[in-house]
Tab-separated table of C-alpha atoms and ligand atoms in Angstrom:
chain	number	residue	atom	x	y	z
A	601	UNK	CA	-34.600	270.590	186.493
A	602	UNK	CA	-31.356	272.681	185.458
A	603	UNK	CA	-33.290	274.443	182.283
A	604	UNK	CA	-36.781	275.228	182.014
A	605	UNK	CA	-39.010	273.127	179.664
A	606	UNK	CA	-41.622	273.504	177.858
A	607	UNK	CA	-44.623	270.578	178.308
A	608	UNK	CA	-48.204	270.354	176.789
A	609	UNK	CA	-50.441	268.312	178.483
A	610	UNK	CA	-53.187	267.064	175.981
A	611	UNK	CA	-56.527	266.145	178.372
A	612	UNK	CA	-58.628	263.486	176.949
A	613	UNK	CA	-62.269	263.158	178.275
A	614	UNK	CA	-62.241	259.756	180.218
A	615	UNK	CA	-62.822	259.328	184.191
A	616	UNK	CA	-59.080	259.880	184.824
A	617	UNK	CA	-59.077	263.352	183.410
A	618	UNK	CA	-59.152	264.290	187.004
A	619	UNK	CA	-55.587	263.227	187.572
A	620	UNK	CA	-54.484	265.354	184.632
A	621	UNK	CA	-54.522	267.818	187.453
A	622	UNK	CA	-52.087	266.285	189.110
A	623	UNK	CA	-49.976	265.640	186.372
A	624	UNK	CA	-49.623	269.126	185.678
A	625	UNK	CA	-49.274	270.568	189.385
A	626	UNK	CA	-46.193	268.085	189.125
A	627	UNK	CA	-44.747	268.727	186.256
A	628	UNK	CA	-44.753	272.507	187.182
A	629	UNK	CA	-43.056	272.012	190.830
A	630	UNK	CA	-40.164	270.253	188.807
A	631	UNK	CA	-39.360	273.324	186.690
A	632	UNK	CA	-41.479	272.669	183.476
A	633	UNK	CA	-43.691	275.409	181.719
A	634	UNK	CA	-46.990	273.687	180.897
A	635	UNK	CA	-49.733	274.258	178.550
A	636	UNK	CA	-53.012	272.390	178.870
A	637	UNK	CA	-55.402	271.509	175.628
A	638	UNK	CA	-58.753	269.189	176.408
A	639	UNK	CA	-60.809	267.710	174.110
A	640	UNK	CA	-64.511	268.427	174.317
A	641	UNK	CA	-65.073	265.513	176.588
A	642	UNK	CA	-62.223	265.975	178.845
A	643	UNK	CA	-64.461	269.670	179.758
A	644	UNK	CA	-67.212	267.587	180.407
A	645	UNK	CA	-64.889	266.246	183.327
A	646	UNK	CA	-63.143	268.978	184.428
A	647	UNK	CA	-63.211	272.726	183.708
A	648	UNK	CA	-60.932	274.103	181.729
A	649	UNK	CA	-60.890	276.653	184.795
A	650	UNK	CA	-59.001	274.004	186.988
A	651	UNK	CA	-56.069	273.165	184.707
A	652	UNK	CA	-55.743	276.960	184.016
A	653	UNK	CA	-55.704	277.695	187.872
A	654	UNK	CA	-52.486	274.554	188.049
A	655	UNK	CA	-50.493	276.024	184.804
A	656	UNK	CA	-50.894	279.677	184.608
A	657	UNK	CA	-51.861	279.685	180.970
A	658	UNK	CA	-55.505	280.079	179.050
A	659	UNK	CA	-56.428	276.547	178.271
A	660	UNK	CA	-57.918	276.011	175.047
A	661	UNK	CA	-60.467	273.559	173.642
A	662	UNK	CA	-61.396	274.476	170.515
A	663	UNK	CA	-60.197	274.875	167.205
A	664	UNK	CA	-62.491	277.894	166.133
A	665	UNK	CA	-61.661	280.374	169.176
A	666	UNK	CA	-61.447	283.632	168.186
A	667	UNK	CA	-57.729	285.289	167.740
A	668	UNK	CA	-55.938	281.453	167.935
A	669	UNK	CA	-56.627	280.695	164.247
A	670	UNK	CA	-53.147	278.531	163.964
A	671	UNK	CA	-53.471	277.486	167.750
A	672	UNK	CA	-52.682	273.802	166.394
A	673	UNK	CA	-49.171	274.641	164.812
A	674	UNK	CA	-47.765	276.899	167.421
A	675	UNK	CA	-48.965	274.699	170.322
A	676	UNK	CA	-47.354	271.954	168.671
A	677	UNK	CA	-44.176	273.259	167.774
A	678	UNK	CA	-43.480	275.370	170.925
A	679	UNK	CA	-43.068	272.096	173.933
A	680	UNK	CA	-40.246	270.455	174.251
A	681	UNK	CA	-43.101	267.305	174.973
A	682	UNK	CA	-46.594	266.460	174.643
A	683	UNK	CA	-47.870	264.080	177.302
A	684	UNK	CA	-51.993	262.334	176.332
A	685	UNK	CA	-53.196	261.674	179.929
A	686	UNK	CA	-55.303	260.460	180.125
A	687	UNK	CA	-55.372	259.215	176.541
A	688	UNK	CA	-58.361	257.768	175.577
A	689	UNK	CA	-59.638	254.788	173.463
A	690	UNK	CA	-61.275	257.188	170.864
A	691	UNK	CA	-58.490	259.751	171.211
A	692	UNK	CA	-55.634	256.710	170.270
A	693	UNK	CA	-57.847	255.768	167.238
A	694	UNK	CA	-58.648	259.232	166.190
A	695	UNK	CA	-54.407	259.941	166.268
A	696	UNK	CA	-53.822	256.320	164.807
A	697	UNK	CA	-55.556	256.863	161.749
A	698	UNK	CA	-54.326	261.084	161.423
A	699	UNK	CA	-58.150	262.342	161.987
A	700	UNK	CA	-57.766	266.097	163.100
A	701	UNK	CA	-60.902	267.344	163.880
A	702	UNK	CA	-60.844	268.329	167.099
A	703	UNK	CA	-57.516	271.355	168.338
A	704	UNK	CA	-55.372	268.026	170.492
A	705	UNK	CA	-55.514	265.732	167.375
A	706	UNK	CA	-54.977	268.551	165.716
A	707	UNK	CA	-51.944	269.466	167.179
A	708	UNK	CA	-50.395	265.875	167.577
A	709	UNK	CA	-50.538	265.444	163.501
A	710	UNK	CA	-48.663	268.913	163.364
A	711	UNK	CA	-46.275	267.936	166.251
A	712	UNK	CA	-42.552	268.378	165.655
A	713	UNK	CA	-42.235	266.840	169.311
A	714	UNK	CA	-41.983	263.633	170.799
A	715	UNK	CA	-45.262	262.353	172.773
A	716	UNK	CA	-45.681	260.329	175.710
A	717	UNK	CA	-49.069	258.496	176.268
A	718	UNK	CA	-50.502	257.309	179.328
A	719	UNK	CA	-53.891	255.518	178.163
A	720	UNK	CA	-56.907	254.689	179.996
A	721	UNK	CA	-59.819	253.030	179.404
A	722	UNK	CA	-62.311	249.988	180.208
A	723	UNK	CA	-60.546	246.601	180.357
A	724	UNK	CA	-62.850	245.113	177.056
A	725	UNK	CA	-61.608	248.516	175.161
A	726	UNK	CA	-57.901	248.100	176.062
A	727	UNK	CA	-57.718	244.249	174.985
A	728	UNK	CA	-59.861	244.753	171.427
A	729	UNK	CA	-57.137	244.163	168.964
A	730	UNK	CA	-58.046	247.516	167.155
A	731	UNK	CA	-56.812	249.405	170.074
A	732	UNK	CA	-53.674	247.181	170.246
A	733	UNK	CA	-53.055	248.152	166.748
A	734	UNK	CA	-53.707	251.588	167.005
A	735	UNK	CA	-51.076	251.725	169.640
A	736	UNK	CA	-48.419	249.863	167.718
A	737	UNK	CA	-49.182	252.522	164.903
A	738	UNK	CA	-48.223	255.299	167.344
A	739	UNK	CA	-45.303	253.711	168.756
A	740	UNK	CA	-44.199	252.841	165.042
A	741	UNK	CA	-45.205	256.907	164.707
A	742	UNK	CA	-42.636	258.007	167.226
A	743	UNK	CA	-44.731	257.634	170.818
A	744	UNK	CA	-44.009	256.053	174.052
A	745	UNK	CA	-46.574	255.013	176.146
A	746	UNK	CA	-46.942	254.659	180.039
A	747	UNK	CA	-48.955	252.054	181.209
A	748	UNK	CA	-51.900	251.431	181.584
A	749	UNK	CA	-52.214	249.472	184.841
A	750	UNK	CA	-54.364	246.418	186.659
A	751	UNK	CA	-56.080	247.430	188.938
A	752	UNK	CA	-59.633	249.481	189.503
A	753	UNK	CA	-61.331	251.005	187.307
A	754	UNK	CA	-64.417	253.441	187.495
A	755	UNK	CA	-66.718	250.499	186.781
A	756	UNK	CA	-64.975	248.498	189.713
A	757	UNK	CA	-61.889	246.245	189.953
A	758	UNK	CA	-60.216	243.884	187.766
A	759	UNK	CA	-57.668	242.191	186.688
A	760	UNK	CA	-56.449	243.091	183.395
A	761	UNK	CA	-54.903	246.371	181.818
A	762	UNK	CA	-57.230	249.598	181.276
A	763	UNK	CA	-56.593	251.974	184.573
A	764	UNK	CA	-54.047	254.742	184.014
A	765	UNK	CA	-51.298	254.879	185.901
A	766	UNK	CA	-50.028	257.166	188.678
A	767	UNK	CA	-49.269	260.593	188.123
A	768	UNK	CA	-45.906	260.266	189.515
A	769	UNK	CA	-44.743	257.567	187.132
A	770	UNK	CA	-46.207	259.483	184.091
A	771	UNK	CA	-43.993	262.682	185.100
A	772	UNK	CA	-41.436	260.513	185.933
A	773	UNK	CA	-41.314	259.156	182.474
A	774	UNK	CA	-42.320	262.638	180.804
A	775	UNK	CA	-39.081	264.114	183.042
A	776	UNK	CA	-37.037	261.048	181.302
A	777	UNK	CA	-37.527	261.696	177.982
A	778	UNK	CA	-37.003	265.510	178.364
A	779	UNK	CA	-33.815	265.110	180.565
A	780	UNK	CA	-31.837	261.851	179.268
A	781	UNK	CA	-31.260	263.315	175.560
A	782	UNK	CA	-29.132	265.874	177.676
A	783	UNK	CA	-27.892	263.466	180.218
A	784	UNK	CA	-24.117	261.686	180.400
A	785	UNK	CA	-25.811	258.922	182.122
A	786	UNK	CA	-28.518	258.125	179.851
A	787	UNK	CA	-27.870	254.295	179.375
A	788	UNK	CA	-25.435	254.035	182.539
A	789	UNK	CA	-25.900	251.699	185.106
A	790	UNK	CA	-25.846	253.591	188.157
A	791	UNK	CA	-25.928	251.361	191.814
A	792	UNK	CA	-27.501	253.202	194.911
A	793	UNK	CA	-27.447	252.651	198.026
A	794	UNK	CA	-29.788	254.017	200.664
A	795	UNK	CA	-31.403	253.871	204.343
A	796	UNK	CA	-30.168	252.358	207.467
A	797	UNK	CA	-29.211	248.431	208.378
A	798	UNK	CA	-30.139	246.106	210.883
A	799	UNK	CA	-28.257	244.030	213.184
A	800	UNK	CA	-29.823	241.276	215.678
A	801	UNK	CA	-29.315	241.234	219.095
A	802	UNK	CA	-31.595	238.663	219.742
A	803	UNK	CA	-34.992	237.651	217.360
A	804	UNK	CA	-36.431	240.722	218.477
A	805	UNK	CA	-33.554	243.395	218.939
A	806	UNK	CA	-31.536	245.400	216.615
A	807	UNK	CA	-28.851	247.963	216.127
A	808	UNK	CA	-29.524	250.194	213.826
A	809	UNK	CA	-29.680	254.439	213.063
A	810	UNK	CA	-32.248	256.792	212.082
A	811	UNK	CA	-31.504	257.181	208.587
A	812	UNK	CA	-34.384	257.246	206.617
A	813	UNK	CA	-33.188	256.612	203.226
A	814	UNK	CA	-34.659	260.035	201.050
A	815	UNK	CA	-31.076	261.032	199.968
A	816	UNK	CA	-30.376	257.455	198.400
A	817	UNK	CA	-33.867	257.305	197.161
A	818	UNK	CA	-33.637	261.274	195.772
A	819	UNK	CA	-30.656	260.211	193.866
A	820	UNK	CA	-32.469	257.212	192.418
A	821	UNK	CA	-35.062	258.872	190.949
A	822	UNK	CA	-32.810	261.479	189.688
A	823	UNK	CA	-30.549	259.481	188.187
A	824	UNK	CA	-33.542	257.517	186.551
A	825	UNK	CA	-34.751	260.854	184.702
A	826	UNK	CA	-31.307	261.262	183.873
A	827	UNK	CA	-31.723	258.194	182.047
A	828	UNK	CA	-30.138	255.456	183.503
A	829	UNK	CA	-30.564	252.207	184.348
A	830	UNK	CA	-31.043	252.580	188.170
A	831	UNK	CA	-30.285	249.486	191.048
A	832	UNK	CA	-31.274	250.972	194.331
A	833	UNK	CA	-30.239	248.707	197.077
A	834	UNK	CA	-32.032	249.429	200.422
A	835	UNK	CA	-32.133	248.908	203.794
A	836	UNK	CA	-35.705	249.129	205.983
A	837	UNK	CA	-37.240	252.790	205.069
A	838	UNK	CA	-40.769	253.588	205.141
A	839	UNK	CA	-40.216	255.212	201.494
A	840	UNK	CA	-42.282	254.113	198.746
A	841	UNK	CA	-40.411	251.667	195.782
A	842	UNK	CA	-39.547	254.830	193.332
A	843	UNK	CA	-40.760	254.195	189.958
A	844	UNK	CA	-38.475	252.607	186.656
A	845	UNK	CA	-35.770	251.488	189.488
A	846	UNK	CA	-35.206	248.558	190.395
A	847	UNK	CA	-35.307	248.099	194.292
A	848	UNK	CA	-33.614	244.994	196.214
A	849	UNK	CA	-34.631	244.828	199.878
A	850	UNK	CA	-32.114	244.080	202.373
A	851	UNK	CA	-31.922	243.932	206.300
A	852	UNK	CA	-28.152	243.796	207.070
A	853	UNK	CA	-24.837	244.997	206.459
A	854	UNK	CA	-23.622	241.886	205.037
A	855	UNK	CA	-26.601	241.578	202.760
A	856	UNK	CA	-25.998	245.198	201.707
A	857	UNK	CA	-22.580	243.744	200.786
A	858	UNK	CA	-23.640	240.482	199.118
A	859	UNK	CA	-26.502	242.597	197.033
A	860	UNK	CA	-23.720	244.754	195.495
A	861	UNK	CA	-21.189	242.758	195.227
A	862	UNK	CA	-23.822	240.581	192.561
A	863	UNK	CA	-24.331	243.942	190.871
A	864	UNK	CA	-21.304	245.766	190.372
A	865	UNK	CA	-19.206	244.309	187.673
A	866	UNK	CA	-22.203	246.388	185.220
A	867	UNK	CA	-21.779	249.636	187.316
A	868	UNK	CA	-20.633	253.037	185.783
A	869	UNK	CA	-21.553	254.745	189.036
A	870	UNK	CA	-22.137	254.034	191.990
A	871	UNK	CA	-23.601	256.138	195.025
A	872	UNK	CA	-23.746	254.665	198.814
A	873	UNK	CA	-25.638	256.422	200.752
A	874	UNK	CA	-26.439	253.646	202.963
A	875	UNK	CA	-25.720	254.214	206.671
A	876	UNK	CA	-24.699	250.860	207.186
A	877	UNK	CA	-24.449	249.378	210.799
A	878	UNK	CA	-20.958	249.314	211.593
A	879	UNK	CA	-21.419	246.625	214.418
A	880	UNK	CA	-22.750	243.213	215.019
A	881	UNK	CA	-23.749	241.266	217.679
A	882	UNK	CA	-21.557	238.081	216.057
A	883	UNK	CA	-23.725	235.703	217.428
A	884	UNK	CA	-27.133	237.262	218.035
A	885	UNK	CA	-29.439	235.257	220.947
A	886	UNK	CA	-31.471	232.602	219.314
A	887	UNK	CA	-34.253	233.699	221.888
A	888	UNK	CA	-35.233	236.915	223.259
A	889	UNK	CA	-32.694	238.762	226.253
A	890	UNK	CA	-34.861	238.330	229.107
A	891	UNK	CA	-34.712	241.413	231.366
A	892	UNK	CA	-35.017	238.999	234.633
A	893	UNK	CA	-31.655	237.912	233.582
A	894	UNK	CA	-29.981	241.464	235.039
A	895	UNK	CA	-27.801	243.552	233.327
A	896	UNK	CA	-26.320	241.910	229.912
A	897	UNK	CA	-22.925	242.473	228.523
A	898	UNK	CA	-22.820	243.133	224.576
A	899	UNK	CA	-19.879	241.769	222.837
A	900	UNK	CA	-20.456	243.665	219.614
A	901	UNK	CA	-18.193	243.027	216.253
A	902	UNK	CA	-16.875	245.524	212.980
A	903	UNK	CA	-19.135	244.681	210.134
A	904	UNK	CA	-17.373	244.754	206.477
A	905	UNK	CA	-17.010	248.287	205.267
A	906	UNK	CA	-18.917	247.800	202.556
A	907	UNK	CA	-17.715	250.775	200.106
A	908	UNK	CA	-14.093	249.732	200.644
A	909	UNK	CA	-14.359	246.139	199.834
A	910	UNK	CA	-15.856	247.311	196.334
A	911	UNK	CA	-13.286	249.295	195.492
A	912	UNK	CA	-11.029	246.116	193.947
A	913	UNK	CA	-14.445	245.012	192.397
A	914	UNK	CA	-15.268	248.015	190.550
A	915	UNK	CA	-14.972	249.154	187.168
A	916	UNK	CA	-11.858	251.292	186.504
A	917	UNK	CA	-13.817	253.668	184.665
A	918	UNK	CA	-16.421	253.262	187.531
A	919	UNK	CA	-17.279	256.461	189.294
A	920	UNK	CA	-17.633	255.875	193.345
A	921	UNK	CA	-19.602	257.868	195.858
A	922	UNK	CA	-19.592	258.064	199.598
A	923	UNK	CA	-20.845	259.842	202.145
A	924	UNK	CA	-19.684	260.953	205.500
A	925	UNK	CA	-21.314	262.323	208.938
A	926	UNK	CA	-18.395	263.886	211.059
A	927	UNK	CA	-18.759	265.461	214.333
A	928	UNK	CA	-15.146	266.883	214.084
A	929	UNK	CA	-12.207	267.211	211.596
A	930	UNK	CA	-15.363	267.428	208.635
A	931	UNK	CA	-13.577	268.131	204.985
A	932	UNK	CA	-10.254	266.211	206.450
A	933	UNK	CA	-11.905	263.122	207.705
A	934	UNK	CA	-13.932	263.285	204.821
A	935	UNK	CA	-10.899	263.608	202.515
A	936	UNK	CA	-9.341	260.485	204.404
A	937	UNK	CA	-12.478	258.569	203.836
A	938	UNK	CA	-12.125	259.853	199.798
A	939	UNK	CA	-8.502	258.112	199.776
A	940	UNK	CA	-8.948	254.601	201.552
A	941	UNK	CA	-12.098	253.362	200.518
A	942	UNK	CA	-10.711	254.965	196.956
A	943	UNK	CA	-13.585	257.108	196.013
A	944	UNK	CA	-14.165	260.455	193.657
A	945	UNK	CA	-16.107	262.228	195.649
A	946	UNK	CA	-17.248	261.920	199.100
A	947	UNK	CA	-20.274	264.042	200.348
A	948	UNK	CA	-19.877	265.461	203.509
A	949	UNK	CA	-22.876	266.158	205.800
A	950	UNK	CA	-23.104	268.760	208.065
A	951	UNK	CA	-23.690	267.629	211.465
A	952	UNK	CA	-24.330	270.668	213.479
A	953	UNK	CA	-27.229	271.685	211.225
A	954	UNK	CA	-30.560	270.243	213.146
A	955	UNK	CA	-31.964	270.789	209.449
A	956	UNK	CA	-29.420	267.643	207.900
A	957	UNK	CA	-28.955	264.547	208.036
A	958	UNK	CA	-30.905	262.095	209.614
A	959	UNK	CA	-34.516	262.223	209.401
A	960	UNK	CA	-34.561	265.402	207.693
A	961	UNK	CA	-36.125	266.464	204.174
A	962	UNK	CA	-33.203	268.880	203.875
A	963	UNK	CA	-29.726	268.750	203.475
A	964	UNK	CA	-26.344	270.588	203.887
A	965	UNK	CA	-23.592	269.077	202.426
A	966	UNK	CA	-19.766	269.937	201.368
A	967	UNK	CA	-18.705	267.757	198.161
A	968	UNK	CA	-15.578	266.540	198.711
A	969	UNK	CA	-12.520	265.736	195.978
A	970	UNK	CA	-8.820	265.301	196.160
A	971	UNK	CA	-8.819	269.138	195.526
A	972	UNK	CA	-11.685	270.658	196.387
A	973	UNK	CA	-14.509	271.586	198.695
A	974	UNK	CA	-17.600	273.070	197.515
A	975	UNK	CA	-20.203	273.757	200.157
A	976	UNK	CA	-23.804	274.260	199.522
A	977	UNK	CA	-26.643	275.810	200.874
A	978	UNK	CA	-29.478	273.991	203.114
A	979	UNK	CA	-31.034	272.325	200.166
A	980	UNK	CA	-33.839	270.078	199.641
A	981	UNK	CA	-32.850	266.498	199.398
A	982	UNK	CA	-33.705	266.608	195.727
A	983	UNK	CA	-31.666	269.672	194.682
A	984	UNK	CA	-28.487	267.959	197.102
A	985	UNK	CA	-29.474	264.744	194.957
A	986	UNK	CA	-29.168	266.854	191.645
A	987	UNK	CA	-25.514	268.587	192.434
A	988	UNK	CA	-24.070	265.250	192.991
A	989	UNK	CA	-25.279	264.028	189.975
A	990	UNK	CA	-24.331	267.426	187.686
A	991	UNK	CA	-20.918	266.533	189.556
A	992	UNK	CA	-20.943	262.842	188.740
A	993	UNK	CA	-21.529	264.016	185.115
A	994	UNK	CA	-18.842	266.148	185.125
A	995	UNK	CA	-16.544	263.136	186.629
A	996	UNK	CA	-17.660	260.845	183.938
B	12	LIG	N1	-20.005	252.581	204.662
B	12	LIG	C1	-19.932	251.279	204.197
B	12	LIG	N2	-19.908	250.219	205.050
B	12	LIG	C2	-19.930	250.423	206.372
B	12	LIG	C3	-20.009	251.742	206.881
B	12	LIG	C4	-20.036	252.801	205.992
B	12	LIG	O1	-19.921	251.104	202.989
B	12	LIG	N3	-19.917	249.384	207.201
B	12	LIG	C5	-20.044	253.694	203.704
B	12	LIG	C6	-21.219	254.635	203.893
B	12	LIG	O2	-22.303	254.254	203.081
B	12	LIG	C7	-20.636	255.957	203.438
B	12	LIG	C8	-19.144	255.849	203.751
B	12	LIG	O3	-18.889	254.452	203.900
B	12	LIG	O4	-20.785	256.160	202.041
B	12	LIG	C9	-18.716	256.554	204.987
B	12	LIG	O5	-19.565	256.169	206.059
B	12	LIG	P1	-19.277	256.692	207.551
B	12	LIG	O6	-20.253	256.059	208.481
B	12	LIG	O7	-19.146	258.188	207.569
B	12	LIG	O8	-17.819	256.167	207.819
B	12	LIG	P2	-17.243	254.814	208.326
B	12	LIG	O9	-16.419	254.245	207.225
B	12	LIG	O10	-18.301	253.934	208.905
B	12	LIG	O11	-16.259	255.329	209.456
B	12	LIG	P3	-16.611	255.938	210.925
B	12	LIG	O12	-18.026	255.528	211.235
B	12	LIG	O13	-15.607	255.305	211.783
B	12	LIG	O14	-16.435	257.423	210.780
């Protein structure tokens, strides 16, 4: 997060109160400043001691402490966003119908500050019609909710709405709605690419590289709190499917191709940081090499470059990434690769670091443009993800 923000987490007493805590140990590691209120039930949970411990503030629960007489109006007015998780079937009808008798319900009638909602409940509660209502009162009020999910609930599974969801989509969609207002690509379409491909040497065999596909997916999910509308194509990564993006699976180098080439007529960005196999077998063996056969010689073929064949497909206005792992010449290779496959920037990774690359949670990269070079620091993937996108902004 480039500025710090201000977030109150309202705690609702349900069973999922408990992942409140996570919510809030989140939300702090991305850069926010969070307050926690509970309701009286929520402290039947979890102790206020807990969520103090995670944000580094006194957590209040009442409206009649001592010395925090207008608690309710300065809570309220000082976030930048209130997130309800977990929010409650009471807690929705008690906001629905403006009751204030507790300090969270308090605060949300006072709120000058949008709220996101991520409710929770029993199945039968979530699919009464009064609760359905109550919701679309909220949402008509100014609220976005989150879920809830299928899936299990305290009571055990089933197969209709009432379980919260994640904690990492609800600060995913809490990080939205506090970073897109200030975002040039809220409402772009922004393409990704990530991970490595496959190529078949026989039905068992492939070619292939040890990229494991966190910068593509870091940019995703950066890009989606940025507020865009996020394609991430992928090769085979053991990453899980980042949330609000949608992911399209793909094995090889041609179906990297094929998968983008169906997507990038809507594109206002796009970032490939796929490591593509640059070689085929042509004709893989329709059964498996045996080693009794001796030694085997590979015939193996160019596949498509996949960035350059975009570049008459694209946009004009559309802003192209690439990146590039040199083991000599870096920046002027780079800058080569920036003029023929016709790109804006190209991001070049350092391959004498053993902390870059491949298989690495960090990076150290040089952004590359007709005119400049600007190297950074070994950075987390995420921060590496967020300078290319503060420089895609600028680009745009
Ligand atoms: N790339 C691509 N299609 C390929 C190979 C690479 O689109 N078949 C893209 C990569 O995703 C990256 C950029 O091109 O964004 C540069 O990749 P890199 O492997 O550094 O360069 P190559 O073009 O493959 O050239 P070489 O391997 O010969 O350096």
């Amino acid at each position: 997060m480039t500025t710090v923000r201000r977030v109150l987490v309202g705690v609702s007493g349900g069973i999922a109160s408990y992942k409140a805590c996570s919510v809030v140990r989140r939300l702090k590691e991305a850069g926010a400043d969070v307050d926690v209120v509970m309701t009286a039930a929520a402290a039947e949970f979890v102790r206020p001691v807990t969520f103090e411990a995670l944000c580094g503030h006194s957590v209040t629960t009442s409206l009649w402490e001592r010395g925090r007489a207008l608690a309710h109006i300065d809570l309220g007015r000082k976030p930048n966003l209130i997130v309800v998780c977990p929010a409650t079937a009471n807690l929705l009808a008690r906001a629905a119908q403006g009751i204030a008798d507790d300090l969270l319900t308090a605060i949300l009638l006072a709120r000058e500050v949008p709220v996101l909602a991520a409710p929770a409940m029993n199945d039968n509660m979530f699919a009464q019609p009064v609760t359905s209502a109550n919701i679309d009162t909220l949402r008509a009020n100014g609220w976005t909710f989150v879920g809830p999910a299928v899936g299990s609930l305290a009571e055990g599974p089933s197969e209709r709405p009432g379980r919260m969801v994640e904690p990492e989509e609800i600060v995913a969609e809490a990080l939205r709605l506090l970073r897109a207002p200030h975002s040039s690509l809220s409402g772009k379409h922004v393409l990704v690419t990530a991970g490595p491909t496959r190529e078949y040497l026989d039905p068992v065999r492939v070619i292939t590289n040890p990229s494991s596909g966190r910068m593509g997916f870091a940019l995703a999910c950066a890009a989606y709190e940025r507020g865009a509308q996020v394609t991430l194509v992928t090769g085979p990564t053991q990453l899980p499917t980042p949330y609000g993006v949608e992911t399209v699976k793909v094995v090889t180098t041609c179906q990297l191709r094929d998968a983008i080439a169906e997507r990038l007529t809507r594109a206002d960005v796009i970032l490939m940081a796929a490591a593509p196999s640059d070689y085929s077998a042509g004709e893989p063996a329709g059964d498996k090499l045996k080693r009794e056969d001796g030694t085997i010689t590979l015939r193996l073929e160019p596949t498509p470059d996949v960035l350059k064949s975009t570049a008459e497909l694209r946009q004009e206005t559309c802003i192209a990434v690439g990146f590039a792992l040199e083991t000599t010449g870096g920046v002027e290779r780079a800058r080569a690769k920036l003029e023929s496959k016709q790109l804006d920037l190209i991001v070049l990774n350092s391959e004498s670091d053993p902390k870059s690359g491949f298989e690495t949670e960090t990076n150290k990269v040089t952004l590359v443009t007709k005119s400049e070079a600007a190297e950074l620091p070994l950075l987390s993937k995420q921060q590496v993800a967020e300078n290319i996108l503060d420089r895609v902004e600028k680009l745009l």
